[in-house]
């Protein structure tokens, strides 16, 4: 068995997420009744093209990690569809088949490795239980490829490695199943800056070498810009803006996206930030605001914003750049248009 | 300089004893002027937090060997004990931690916690102390402060809790505030609010601040001066502008490149190879030499000299004297 064949052709997106929804009930009291609901992911749709890097950004509680876990079935969907290379999950392919093609690397490099397995066994584990040939040889090659000399490292345990080395093991383990899509959920966030740069270089090399597609989730906008082709911005369980990385960085359409970028440290001692772009903390996803979920913190908010939910719509002539804001839609009843507000 | 420095570290050495010895700080020299905001920048294990804990005498005395001197406004911190130490902690110097949810006491209200500190240090009544607490919550711009006084920490959001922590730290008007990664646990849009708040309060109260962070962007945003730490010592220090625009130590340059500010997409990053050294032995040569692409034979032979580049800008590197080091 080798890598799964490309079935849909180059124009078929590798993964389509359609209207993903996941609410978590909160139970309390003597009878353990449901008292509230966390709207973790609420109608999220996007696609990932073959060979691209899709970055997902947002603050804590915006649902980026839940979205990642929904995509490989670590959390069950309440509603929605996952389509992998044209095959609908649950109809055309099983979860097990999906996971052959999609692997994940997590933030905590230590917690995601079995402390009782040597790193060679960890990397060889997937191929072994899937009955692939020569799992250990494969694992040794991969360890070598991620920069861990097998003769020195293969028989060490996770606690004998540094954070950067452990994250390299996790990357090797994800690649051992020869996936087509790798989901990197804050995979470099816990590393020191100097080590993070090494791992980013490695990820870029591996992508070219193995023809991989990445979904790269991070809160660090500089890192996302460096690695991504397209960027998806989430706020309280919803997509607020999606588009080519450079468009998102230079020409933000949604007021939340602009605030998020304005909150980045300026890196210029002569030109420091003087005013915080947003006041207060992100609201609790337990009872998200009505209409546009950003209206409680948005300086352009009007009555229409709390009354109706904006749809993701195309900005200007660029078919690939979409945002969910009433100011994009002249018919919404919002008194300002996107261009005026941007000036 | 005629002025007494607010903080003066002289040849500080901190060693932790135990199953294995860790040379956490190796001959650190650092001064802070009153009213100055210093960004102490470094990666994990570089000794930033140990430096702060030494200042507050928070290190376990039985397992720690200390050498050198630490003075705050001329007073030797190492000699303090009993009441003098209690008065010093929280009165002259106070600290804001990374995780306010852990640093605040969960079973007392915010108002009670602030008032307790004020009563201890200023010897005033509970009623008067509560007024101070209210005033502090207003100054850190917590909305509806009267109501928030009666809140428990778990009833507040992360950003709000960090504001309350700052209010508590500043309630006794310390001359020196130590901030240990105070915004690392916060979201981006909240982080910038807290940074700007700290900058304003520092000016308002005229206090000195040592701001520990691993994020170069955060350090640039708040500090007048930056000190970069590596393997238990300061490798470069100077005015923020000088260090950022004209970094002289190869490690500082590597950190700036790794920040990815303005990095070209897909291009290979100029990453520093390897990882920080284990600190089991005291360094006898430049700690950064094994990772440095510019290392020379003399780097392996002796500790690097501290070279004065002018305008208070210093770097511990033999190459720092040469003006045209390739960036």
XYZ file of C-alpha atoms in Angstrom:
670
model
C 0.000 0.000 0.000
C 1.364 3.413 -0.862
C -0.001 6.874 -0.774
C -3.623 7.357 -1.747
C -4.159 8.242 -5.383
C -5.298 11.658 -6.478
C -8.840 10.940 -7.587
C -10.586 14.244 -8.172
C -7.912 15.868 -10.342
C -6.119 19.136 -9.693
C -9.250 21.312 -9.675
C -11.102 19.298 -7.062
C -10.341 20.874 -3.656
C -8.515 18.400 -1.422
C -10.890 19.052 1.427
C -14.223 20.819 1.558
C -15.805 21.671 4.896
C -19.492 22.430 4.503
C -21.439 24.209 7.187
C -19.614 22.529 10.084
C -21.434 22.859 13.356
C -20.543 21.753 16.840
C -22.173 22.905 20.062
C -21.062 21.648 23.448
C -23.734 21.341 26.123
C -22.955 22.605 29.610
C -24.687 20.579 32.285
C -25.078 21.538 35.891
C -27.281 21.104 38.921
C -28.587 18.057 40.695
C -30.266 16.487 37.673
C -27.379 17.315 35.388
C -29.642 19.186 33.060
C -28.303 21.124 30.134
C -28.146 24.733 31.258
C -26.210 26.376 28.448
C -24.529 25.690 25.126
C -21.072 26.610 23.924
C -21.360 27.588 20.275
C -17.843 26.392 19.473
C -18.185 26.090 15.713
C -21.269 27.505 14.072
C -21.687 27.031 10.344
C -18.067 27.094 9.183
C -17.470 26.425 5.472
C -14.227 26.540 3.519
C -12.178 24.531 1.081
C -8.514 23.633 0.908
C -6.997 23.425 -2.549
C -4.443 20.814 -3.486
C -0.904 21.854 -2.592
C -1.780 25.079 -0.789
C -1.266 26.187 2.791
C -4.438 27.481 4.397
C -3.776 29.497 7.540
C -6.474 29.771 10.210
C -6.174 32.654 12.681
C -8.279 33.902 15.548
C -8.202 34.453 19.288
C -8.783 31.836 21.951
C -12.324 30.489 21.917
C -12.893 31.346 18.257
C -13.180 27.664 17.359
C -10.029 27.160 15.310
C -8.891 24.067 17.191
C -12.404 22.605 17.317
C -12.605 23.051 13.555
C -9.333 21.142 13.144
C -10.531 18.320 15.356
C -13.860 18.114 13.498
C -11.986 17.669 10.240
C -10.360 14.417 11.313
C -13.207 13.183 13.459
C -11.553 13.661 16.847
C -14.760 15.454 17.762
C -18.029 14.396 16.204
C -19.913 16.800 13.990
C -23.379 17.966 15.053
C -24.070 18.969 11.503
C -22.240 19.558 8.257
C -20.169 17.640 5.775
C -16.518 16.846 5.177
C -15.612 16.073 1.570
C -12.115 14.704 0.982
C -10.993 14.821 -2.641
C -14.593 14.498 -3.822
C -15.543 11.733 -1.394
C -18.126 12.514 1.267
C -17.088 11.330 4.719
C -19.532 8.708 5.997
C -20.914 7.987 2.519
C -18.029 7.407 0.126
C -15.214 6.976 2.616
C -14.966 5.880 6.233
C -13.286 7.805 9.009
C -10.385 5.364 8.908
C -9.854 5.992 5.209
C -10.014 9.749 5.794
C -7.340 9.520 8.468
C -5.007 7.720 6.068
C -5.006 10.909 4.053
C -5.176 13.496 6.827
C -2.772 13.674 9.766
C -2.371 16.177 12.546
C 0.419 17.747 14.630
C -0.575 19.254 17.968
C 0.779 22.126 20.048
C 2.004 20.174 23.066
C 4.842 18.050 21.732
C 5.212 16.109 24.964
C 1.553 15.282 25.606
C 1.085 14.040 22.056
C 3.762 11.326 22.311
C 3.425 8.108 24.271
C 6.029 8.437 27.055
C 6.604 4.669 27.153
C 7.471 4.273 23.485
C 10.853 5.144 22.012
C 10.526 7.700 19.287
C 11.277 5.052 16.679
C 8.337 2.976 17.932
C 6.104 6.047 17.994
C 6.849 6.891 14.380
C 6.624 3.253 13.242
C 3.371 2.614 15.129
C 0.963 3.862 12.455
C 2.564 2.012 9.539
C 2.858 -1.146 11.670
C -0.800 -1.435 12.669
C -1.849 -0.559 9.142
C 0.239 -3.469 7.843
C 2.669 -1.430 5.780
C 5.976 -2.967 4.777
C 9.115 -2.331 6.815
C 7.648 0.183 9.278
C 10.939 0.565 11.139
C 12.972 1.313 8.044
C 10.394 3.874 7.073
C 10.500 5.438 10.526
C 14.310 5.626 10.475
C 14.242 7.372 7.111
C 11.685 9.869 8.337
C 13.594 10.596 11.549
C 16.659 11.228 9.449
C 14.656 13.474 7.152
C 13.419 15.677 10.011
C 16.964 16.084 11.287
C 17.169 13.451 14.032
C 20.035 11.073 13.232
C 18.448 7.599 13.770
C 21.589 6.066 15.275
C 21.656 8.690 17.999
C 17.964 9.330 18.557
C 15.869 6.322 17.509
C 15.954 4.632 20.913
C 15.422 7.675 23.061
C 12.205 8.378 24.925
C 10.261 11.635 24.531
C 11.496 13.045 27.866
C 15.078 12.767 26.642
C 14.472 15.239 23.822
C 14.104 19.007 23.709
C 10.809 20.632 22.689
C 12.022 21.326 19.167
C 13.269 17.761 18.728
C 9.980 16.333 20.031
C 8.019 18.448 17.580
C 10.220 17.037 14.796
C 9.253 13.544 15.978
C 5.577 14.505 15.820
C 6.041 15.753 12.284
C 7.807 12.515 11.292
C 4.997 10.513 12.859
C 2.364 12.478 10.935
C 4.257 11.813 7.683
C 4.664 8.095 8.357
C 1.163 7.420 7.056
C 1.995 9.256 3.828
C -0.839 11.720 4.232
C -1.886 14.252 1.645
C -3.131 16.844 4.149
C -1.380 17.728 7.405
C -3.203 19.832 9.989
C -0.741 21.796 12.129
C -2.614 23.042 15.198
C -0.355 25.656 16.853
C 2.469 23.251 16.052
C 5.252 25.819 16.488
C 3.636 28.033 19.132
C 5.259 26.387 22.150
C 8.762 26.530 20.685
C 11.369 29.187 21.317
C 11.693 31.671 18.470
C 15.080 30.440 17.277
C 13.841 26.837 17.210
C 10.525 27.844 15.641
C 12.368 29.221 12.601
C 14.149 25.877 12.154
C 10.864 23.951 12.265
C 9.217 26.358 9.802
C 12.095 25.802 7.368
C 11.617 22.050 7.778
C 7.861 22.290 7.145
C 8.440 24.250 3.947
C 10.979 21.693 2.681
C 8.736 18.736 3.484
C 5.803 20.306 1.721
C 7.731 20.557 -1.508
C 9.364 17.170 -1.181
C 6.202 15.193 -0.403
C 3.688 17.387 -2.241
C 1.751 18.087 0.943
C -1.164 20.375 1.662
C -1.203 22.100 5.066
C -3.844 23.623 7.264
C -1.804 25.848 9.542
C -3.557 27.050 12.689
C -1.860 29.744 14.748
C -2.444 32.893 16.710
C 0.858 34.358 15.480
C 0.028 36.486 12.446
C 3.652 36.852 11.345
C 4.088 33.084 11.190
C 0.794 32.587 9.345
C 1.718 35.216 6.801
C 5.095 33.635 6.233
C 3.765 30.143 5.572
C 0.227 30.526 4.155
C -1.150 31.021 0.666
C -4.647 31.784 1.899
C -5.864 32.854 5.344
C -9.151 32.218 7.121
C -10.053 34.530 10.025
C -12.431 33.197 12.672
C -14.325 34.973 15.438
C -16.548 33.230 18.005
C -17.156 30.089 15.970
C -17.694 31.754 12.616
C -15.637 32.686 9.577
C -15.444 36.468 9.274
C -13.000 36.760 6.394
C -11.099 34.544 3.994
C -8.747 35.425 1.171
C -5.234 35.330 -0.251
C -2.641 35.936 2.488
C -1.389 39.197 1.010
C -4.919 40.580 0.574
C -5.707 39.761 4.208
C -2.491 41.425 5.332
C -2.728 44.583 3.258
C -6.373 45.037 2.455
C -8.467 43.764 5.361
C -12.185 44.052 4.772
C -13.749 42.974 8.047
C -13.392 45.397 10.992
C -12.356 42.492 13.223
C -9.530 41.504 10.889
C -8.243 45.086 10.771
C -8.345 45.289 14.579
C -6.496 41.997 14.895
C -3.725 43.288 12.646
C -3.637 46.682 14.326
C -3.078 44.866 17.639
C 0.185 43.362 16.396
C 3.269 44.934 17.962
C 4.649 47.475 15.519
C 8.353 46.448 15.788
C 9.225 50.091 15.262
C 10.402 52.012 18.356
C 9.748 55.324 16.580
C 6.221 54.454 15.628
C 4.587 52.659 18.521
C 0.926 51.833 18.822
C -0.871 54.606 20.726
C -4.480 53.443 20.909
C -5.665 49.874 21.438
C -7.755 48.954 18.375
C -10.389 47.131 20.445
C -11.643 47.480 23.997
C -12.482 44.567 26.271
C -12.088 40.834 25.858
C -13.702 38.598 23.225
C -17.225 37.667 24.419
C -17.947 34.245 25.819
C -18.957 31.687 23.154
C -21.589 30.348 25.586
C -24.052 33.069 24.678
C -22.659 34.704 21.564
C -24.074 38.095 20.568
C -26.983 38.116 18.115
C -26.632 39.063 14.448
C -23.029 39.797 13.633
C -21.119 38.344 16.578
C -18.576 41.149 16.429
C -21.125 43.959 16.835
C -20.473 44.345 20.592
C -16.876 45.438 19.928
C -17.191 47.003 16.482
C -16.901 50.770 16.093
C -19.063 50.696 12.948
C -21.928 48.743 14.564
C -25.476 49.897 13.763
C -28.891 48.433 14.487
C -28.759 46.120 11.481
C -25.634 44.478 12.893
C -27.353 43.130 15.994
C -30.515 42.251 14.059
C -29.241 40.223 11.110
C -26.342 37.875 10.526
C -24.109 39.031 7.647
C -23.260 36.544 4.891
C -19.801 35.886 3.537
C -19.684 37.871 0.323
C -17.124 38.785 -2.308
C -15.206 42.029 -1.848
C -14.753 44.246 -4.872
C -13.878 42.211 -7.935
C -11.729 39.653 -6.180
C -13.604 36.338 -6.286
C -11.212 34.762 -3.791
C -11.534 37.367 -1.043
C -14.701 37.159 1.057
C -15.863 38.807 4.262
C -18.979 38.626 6.423
C -19.868 42.234 7.186
C -22.999 44.267 6.493
C -20.838 47.063 5.156
C -19.941 44.838 2.174
C -23.556 44.679 1.114
C -25.144 47.958 -0.111
C -28.612 46.441 0.381
C -28.045 45.518 4.035
C -29.276 48.832 5.419
C -25.918 49.724 6.992
C -25.279 53.436 6.438
C -21.603 52.972 5.601
C -20.018 51.060 2.799
C -16.784 49.136 3.159
C -14.721 51.647 1.156
C -15.896 54.644 3.206
C -15.219 52.853 6.439
C -11.749 51.869 5.290
C -10.787 55.496 4.693
C 26.198 58.898 36.611
C 25.576 60.768 39.853
C 22.061 59.465 40.344
C 21.666 56.348 42.529
C 20.477 53.592 40.238
C 17.092 52.120 41.126
C 18.415 48.620 40.611
C 22.040 47.563 40.457
C 23.093 43.981 39.742
C 26.821 43.425 40.156
C 28.430 40.168 39.028
C 25.374 38.202 40.056
C 25.801 34.439 40.004
C 22.911 32.080 40.754
C 23.449 28.336 40.971
C 20.840 25.754 41.827
C 22.134 22.726 43.711
C 20.515 19.337 43.768
C 20.839 16.130 41.777
C 22.491 18.238 39.154
C 23.824 21.761 39.348
C 22.312 24.413 37.126
C 24.261 27.581 36.471
C 21.226 29.789 35.941
C 22.889 33.230 36.087
C 26.569 33.704 35.325
C 28.000 37.086 36.271
C 25.141 39.388 35.372
C 25.645 43.164 35.494
C 22.678 45.435 34.980
C 21.534 48.888 36.069
C 18.103 50.445 35.966
C 17.494 54.162 36.422
C 14.452 55.407 38.353
C 11.461 55.729 36.051
C 13.001 53.601 33.333
C 11.257 50.732 31.553
C 13.605 47.891 30.712
C 12.601 44.996 28.475
C 14.421 41.824 29.493
C 14.286 39.605 26.441
C 15.244 35.972 26.174
C 14.124 32.435 25.425
C 13.093 29.836 27.962
C 15.929 28.905 30.285
C 17.920 32.077 29.600
C 17.514 33.242 33.204
C 14.988 36.067 32.840
C 12.620 34.848 35.530
C 15.462 33.846 37.864
C 16.741 37.427 37.641
C 13.348 38.765 38.747
C 13.000 36.202 41.505
C 16.451 37.106 42.841
C 15.298 40.707 43.110
C 12.328 39.682 45.262
C 14.298 37.016 47.150
C 11.853 34.375 46.002
C 14.413 31.648 45.275
C 14.546 28.706 47.716
C 17.506 29.618 49.978
C 18.565 26.052 50.766
C 19.003 25.027 47.165
C 20.415 28.262 45.797
C 23.959 29.605 45.795
C 24.113 33.342 45.301
C 27.181 35.471 44.633
C 27.585 39.102 43.725
C 25.337 41.914 44.869
C 21.840 43.174 44.147
C 20.968 46.659 45.319
C 17.671 48.480 45.083
C 18.060 52.235 45.741
C 21.339 51.536 47.475
C 19.950 48.887 49.839
C 21.499 45.445 49.636
C 18.601 43.101 48.883
C 20.522 40.033 50.058
C 20.853 41.421 53.598
C 17.130 42.004 54.132
C 15.239 39.725 56.468
C 12.129 39.594 58.641
C 10.103 42.809 58.667
C 12.429 44.714 56.417
C 12.009 42.029 53.762
C 8.231 41.986 54.170
C 8.123 45.759 53.817
C 10.358 45.615 50.766
C 8.259 42.980 49.007
C 5.080 44.576 47.809
C 6.009 47.955 49.288
C 9.105 49.019 47.363
C 9.015 46.318 44.719
C 6.077 44.307 43.440
C 5.470 41.819 40.696
C 2.885 40.971 38.058
C 2.825 37.352 36.940
C 2.029 35.632 33.669
C -1.068 33.825 34.853
C -3.303 36.083 36.962
C -5.742 33.228 37.560
C -3.019 31.447 39.540
C -1.483 34.500 41.186
C -4.738 35.829 42.650
C -6.359 34.090 45.607
C -9.564 32.410 44.397
C -11.406 32.632 47.736
C -11.132 36.394 48.333
C -12.733 39.158 46.321
C -10.522 41.465 44.278
C -11.327 44.359 46.609
C -10.336 42.381 49.722
C -7.053 41.305 48.162
C -6.048 44.821 47.193
C -7.199 46.243 50.537
C -5.230 43.622 52.458
C -1.992 44.661 50.780
C -2.677 48.356 51.393
C -3.566 47.774 55.081
C -0.368 45.767 55.629
C 1.950 48.269 54.032
C 0.306 51.597 54.828
C -1.301 50.706 58.153
C -4.671 52.253 57.340
C -8.205 51.066 58.118
C -10.103 48.595 55.972
C -12.511 51.306 54.898
C -9.755 53.615 53.716
C -7.984 50.689 52.048
C -11.156 49.839 50.127
C -11.179 53.406 48.801
C -7.630 52.898 47.585
C -8.703 49.631 45.938
C -11.563 51.393 44.165
C -9.226 54.137 43.004
C -6.776 51.536 41.682
C -9.449 49.635 39.746
C -10.481 52.934 38.167
C -6.887 53.720 37.232
C -6.422 50.378 35.477
C -9.643 51.202 33.581
C -11.846 48.397 34.755
C -15.436 49.278 33.795
C -17.916 49.654 36.708
C -15.163 49.342 39.351
C -17.582 49.487 42.342
C -19.165 46.242 41.190
C -15.852 44.609 40.290
C -14.490 45.203 43.825
C -16.882 42.511 45.004
C -15.979 40.065 42.229
C -13.991 36.898 42.772
C -11.180 36.256 40.268
C -13.143 33.522 38.462
C -15.921 35.989 37.695
C -13.610 38.062 35.526
C -12.222 37.530 32.025
C -8.493 37.018 31.446
C -7.778 40.604 30.463
C -9.806 41.936 33.381
C -7.956 39.682 35.833
C -4.607 40.930 34.552
C -5.818 44.504 35.075
C -6.830 43.590 38.630
C -3.392 42.013 39.183
C -1.743 45.245 38.032
C -4.016 47.252 40.340
C -2.935 45.024 43.240
C 0.746 45.351 42.370
C 0.578 49.139 42.125
C -1.717 49.755 45.109
C 1.218 50.569 47.429
C 2.948 52.754 44.837
C 6.105 50.660 44.454
C 9.206 52.289 43.015
C 9.905 49.202 40.968
C 7.482 46.918 39.170
C 8.579 43.506 37.937
C 6.419 42.145 35.138
C 7.027 38.500 34.257
C 5.479 37.835 30.828
C 2.278 39.637 31.889
C 0.641 39.453 28.463
C 1.770 36.051 27.201
C -1.426 34.274 28.242
C -3.671 36.926 26.691
C -5.272 37.247 23.272
C -3.708 39.618 20.755
C -6.385 42.307 20.984
C -6.230 42.194 24.799
C -2.424 42.057 24.940
C -2.040 45.438 23.267
C -4.531 46.986 25.732
C -2.493 45.757 28.709
C 0.815 46.875 27.162
C -0.491 50.378 26.562
C -1.971 50.465 30.067
C 1.376 49.508 31.626
C 3.137 52.161 29.579
C 0.681 54.842 30.740
C 0.764 53.798 34.395
C 4.556 53.707 34.351
C 4.610 57.351 33.234
C 1.832 58.351 35.624
C 3.519 56.799 38.675
C 7.083 57.423 37.512
C 8.157 53.957 38.552
C 10.892 51.760 37.157
C 9.728 48.616 35.365
C 11.549 45.439 34.402
C 9.410 43.759 31.782
C 10.365 40.161 31.063
C 9.246 38.743 27.736
C 10.263 36.282 25.042
C 8.472 38.345 22.381
C 10.686 40.935 20.754
C 7.641 42.813 19.406
C 6.237 43.234 22.907
C 9.598 44.441 24.231
C 9.834 47.062 21.481
C 6.300 48.232 22.192
C 6.895 49.031 25.877
C 10.558 49.494 26.743
C 12.971 52.421 26.804
C 15.875 50.027 26.944
C 16.267 46.356 26.028
C 18.566 43.754 27.551
C 18.890 40.472 25.667
C 19.670 37.411 27.784
C 21.270 34.170 26.690
C 22.437 31.265 28.870
C 22.302 33.228 32.103
C 23.908 36.444 31.016
C 23.138 39.625 29.147
C 24.572 39.499 25.651
C 23.402 42.890 24.461
C 21.854 45.960 26.027
C 21.051 49.433 24.837
C 18.288 51.855 23.957
C 15.419 50.048 22.270
C 15.989 51.863 19.009
C 19.718 51.059 18.924
C 19.258 47.378 19.722
C 16.490 46.883 17.160
C 17.935 48.952 14.340
C 21.573 48.173 14.891
C 21.881 44.822 16.670
C 25.509 43.913 17.317
C 25.336 40.472 18.874
C 24.716 37.586 16.432
C 22.113 36.152 18.805
C 20.089 39.388 18.811
C 20.231 39.409 15.024
C 19.033 35.812 14.895
C 16.137 36.617 17.225
C 15.096 39.549 15.065
C 15.138 37.366 11.950
C 13.150 34.653 13.728
C 10.421 37.145 14.575
C 9.441 36.916 10.876
C 8.456 40.564 10.772
C 8.651 41.295 7.085
C 9.991 37.838 6.173
C 9.356 36.957 2.539
C 6.869 34.140 2.165
C 8.396 30.796 1.395
C 11.982 32.086 1.534
C 14.330 30.115 3.745
C 14.546 31.607 7.212
C 17.905 32.534 8.599
C 17.390 30.265 11.607
C 19.886 29.950 14.437
C 20.912 26.269 14.367
C 20.912 24.020 17.417
C 19.427 24.818 20.796
C 20.503 26.706 23.938
C 23.322 25.025 25.928
C 22.685 22.946 29.028
C 23.746 25.022 32.020
C 25.380 22.232 33.984
C 28.782 23.889 33.920
C 29.712 27.506 34.349
C 30.633 28.922 30.954
C 34.336 29.471 30.320
C 33.898 30.748 26.783
C 31.161 32.440 24.747
C 27.955 30.421 25.390
C 26.642 31.266 21.962
C 29.743 30.132 20.031
C 28.426 26.605 19.238
C 25.448 28.134 17.390
C 27.182 31.163 15.936
C 28.028 31.276 12.245
C 30.646 33.959 12.870
C 32.488 32.186 15.702
C 36.276 32.560 15.713
C 38.949 30.621 17.578
C 39.091 33.237 20.359
C 35.350 32.756 21.027
C 36.114 29.248 22.251
C 39.002 30.292 24.473
C 37.648 32.916 26.828
C 34.520 34.713 27.916
C 33.647 37.441 25.431
C 34.479 41.023 26.420
C 31.700 43.540 26.956
C 32.187 46.066 24.229
C 30.818 49.580 24.575
C 29.410 50.801 21.279
C 28.399 54.172 22.716
C 25.151 55.720 23.926
C 24.825 52.961 26.543
C 24.784 50.260 23.864
C 26.899 47.251 24.872
C 27.368 43.797 23.435
C 29.254 40.800 24.788
C 30.862 39.735 21.526
C 34.359 40.016 20.114
C 32.858 41.104 16.812
C 30.804 43.956 18.231
C 33.671 46.429 17.870
C 33.812 45.956 14.138
C 31.421 48.400 12.577
C 30.631 46.508 9.416
C 29.654 43.060 10.607
C 27.633 41.409 7.908
C 24.024 41.376 8.980
